[in-house]
Amino acid sequence: QVQLVESGGGLVQAGGSLRLSCAASGRTFSNYAMGWFRQAPGKEREFVAAISWNGGARNYADSVKGRFTISRDNAKNTVYLQMNSLKPEDTAVYYCAADASRLYTDYKFWGSWGQGTQVTVSS
């Protein structure tokens, strides 16, 4: 199983930026896809972005396209989520995910999860 640790969350004003990081360990990082999901209070966990093992394929939720960028550094076993032009509706706990055979948008197909990092965007 993969161990995942997120960092980089915090409080930011609307229009600001944050970069989330997710460090992976336990298995060969470059063998699997990575994803980001988020969950706001009272809502189901939702897909944000995903990236293939070599970065050649990426997928984004419509709500974040053009504002968020997912990337990975296989040498550092780390995946990133650069978030720009943040909006109050982006407020949520952000989770890193691994162990999926494709860039699924349904969280049920991802097998490993981090503990989450809180992102709060004030208006």
Short mmCIF file of C-alpha atoms in Angstrom, two decimals:
data_model
loop_
_atom_site.label_atom_id
_atom_site.label_comp_id
_atom_site.label_asym_id
_atom_site.label_seq_id
_atom_site.Cartn_x
_atom_site.Cartn_y
_atom_site.Cartn_z
CA GLN A 1 0.00 0.00 0.00
CA VAL A 2 1.03 3.57 -0.60
CA GLN A 3 1.44 6.09 2.22
CA LEU A 4 0.48 9.65 1.31
CA VAL A 5 1.09 12.88 3.24
CA GLU A 6 -0.38 16.19 2.08
CA SER A 7 0.87 19.66 2.95
CA GLY A 8 0.44 23.24 1.83
CA GLY A 9 -3.11 24.02 2.85
CA GLY A 10 -4.08 27.19 4.65
CA LEU A 11 -6.17 30.34 4.65
CA VAL A 12 -6.09 32.59 1.61
CA GLN A 13 -8.18 35.45 0.27
CA ALA A 14 -10.30 35.05 -2.84
CA GLY A 15 -8.15 35.49 -5.93
CA GLY A 16 -5.07 34.18 -4.18
CA SER A 17 -2.98 31.07 -4.77
CA LEU A 18 -1.82 28.00 -2.90
CA ARG A 19 0.28 25.00 -3.84
CA LEU A 20 -0.50 21.66 -2.28
CA SER A 21 2.06 18.88 -2.12
CA CYS A 22 1.61 15.16 -1.57
CA ALA A 23 4.60 13.00 -0.67
CA ALA A 24 4.27 9.29 -1.38
CA SER A 25 6.15 6.33 0.05
CA GLY A 26 5.84 2.59 0.27
CA ARG A 27 5.85 1.66 -3.41
CA THR A 28 7.49 2.77 -6.63
CA PHE A 29 5.89 6.17 -7.14
CA SER A 30 6.31 6.29 -10.89
CA ASN A 31 4.19 3.16 -11.39
CA TYR A 32 0.80 4.68 -10.68
CA ALA A 33 -1.57 7.53 -11.33
CA MET A 34 -2.15 10.20 -8.69
CA GLY A 35 -5.18 12.32 -7.96
CA TRP A 36 -6.58 15.14 -5.87
CA PHE A 37 -10.07 15.20 -4.40
CA ARG A 38 -11.81 17.57 -2.03
CA GLN A 39 -14.62 17.41 0.46
CA ALA A 40 -16.56 20.32 1.87
CA PRO A 41 -18.67 20.01 5.04
CA GLY A 42 -21.89 18.12 4.37
CA LYS A 43 -20.89 17.23 0.83
CA GLU A 44 -19.57 14.13 -0.87
CA ARG A 45 -15.91 13.86 -1.80
CA GLU A 46 -15.45 15.25 -5.30
CA PHE A 47 -12.83 14.89 -7.99
CA VAL A 48 -10.44 17.78 -8.59
CA ALA A 49 -7.61 16.54 -10.81
CA ALA A 50 -5.59 13.46 -11.74
CA ILE A 51 -2.33 12.74 -13.52
CA SER A 52 -0.97 9.61 -15.17
CA TRP A 53 2.21 7.85 -14.04
CA ASN A 54 4.46 9.82 -16.41
CA GLY A 55 2.48 13.06 -16.47
CA GLY A 56 1.43 12.50 -20.06
CA ALA A 57 -2.28 12.56 -19.29
CA ARG A 58 -4.16 14.89 -16.97
CA ASN A 59 -7.80 15.28 -16.11
CA TYR A 60 -9.55 18.17 -14.34
CA ALA A 61 -12.97 18.86 -12.94
CA ASP A 62 -14.79 21.51 -14.94
CA SER A 63 -14.97 23.71 -11.86
CA VAL A 64 -11.17 24.05 -11.65
CA LYS A 65 -10.10 23.98 -15.31
CA GLY A 66 -7.91 26.93 -16.17
CA ARG A 67 -7.25 27.70 -12.50
CA PHE A 68 -5.64 24.55 -11.07
CA THR A 69 -2.67 22.59 -12.39
CA ILE A 70 -1.63 19.10 -11.32
CA SER A 71 1.97 18.00 -11.77
CA ARG A 72 4.34 15.40 -10.42
CA ASP A 73 8.04 14.92 -9.79
CA ASN A 74 8.81 11.20 -9.84
CA ALA A 75 12.35 11.81 -8.61
CA LYS A 76 10.89 13.35 -5.44
CA ASN A 77 7.91 10.99 -5.14
CA THR A 78 5.69 14.03 -4.96
CA VAL A 79 2.56 15.27 -6.71
CA TYR A 80 1.51 18.92 -6.63
CA LEU A 81 -1.67 20.90 -7.07
CA GLN A 82 -1.12 24.54 -7.99
CA MET A 83 -4.31 26.47 -7.25
CA ASN A 84 -4.73 29.97 -8.67
CA SER A 85 -7.63 32.42 -8.69
CA LEU A 86 -9.09 30.72 -5.67
CA LYS A 87 -12.76 31.18 -4.88
CA PRO A 88 -14.68 30.75 -1.62
CA GLU A 89 -16.37 27.69 -3.12
CA ASP A 90 -12.94 26.02 -3.30
CA THR A 91 -12.96 25.81 0.49
CA ALA A 92 -12.66 22.14 1.49
CA VAL A 93 -10.36 19.48 2.84
CA TYR A 94 -8.13 18.40 -0.03
CA TYR A 95 -7.06 14.76 -0.26
CA CYS A 96 -4.31 13.12 -2.25
CA ALA A 97 -5.15 9.73 -3.78
CA ALA A 98 -3.26 6.86 -5.41
CA ASP A 99 -3.73 3.26 -6.52
CA ALA A 100 -6.10 3.71 -9.44
CA SER A 101 -5.68 2.03 -12.79
CA ARG A 102 -7.02 5.04 -14.68
CA LEU A 103 -7.71 8.72 -14.07
CA TYR A 104 -11.05 7.98 -12.49
CA THR A 105 -13.23 10.85 -11.33
CA ASP A 106 -15.09 8.59 -8.87
CA TYR A 107 -13.28 8.43 -5.53
CA LYS A 108 -14.43 4.83 -5.01
CA PHE A 109 -11.90 3.60 -7.59
CA TRP A 110 -8.90 5.01 -5.70
CA GLY A 111 -7.32 2.71 -3.14
CA SER A 112 -4.96 4.87 -1.06
CA TRP A 113 -5.61 8.23 0.61
CA GLY A 114 -3.76 10.84 2.59
CA GLN A 115 -5.08 12.43 5.75
CA GLY A 116 -6.14 15.63 3.99
CA THR A 117 -5.18 19.29 4.24
CA GLN A 118 -7.59 22.15 4.86
CA VAL A 119 -7.93 24.93 2.31
CA THR A 120 -10.03 27.93 3.30
CA VAL A 121 -10.73 30.78 0.89
CA SER A 122 -12.18 33.94 2.40
CA SER A 123 -14.30 36.39 0.42
#
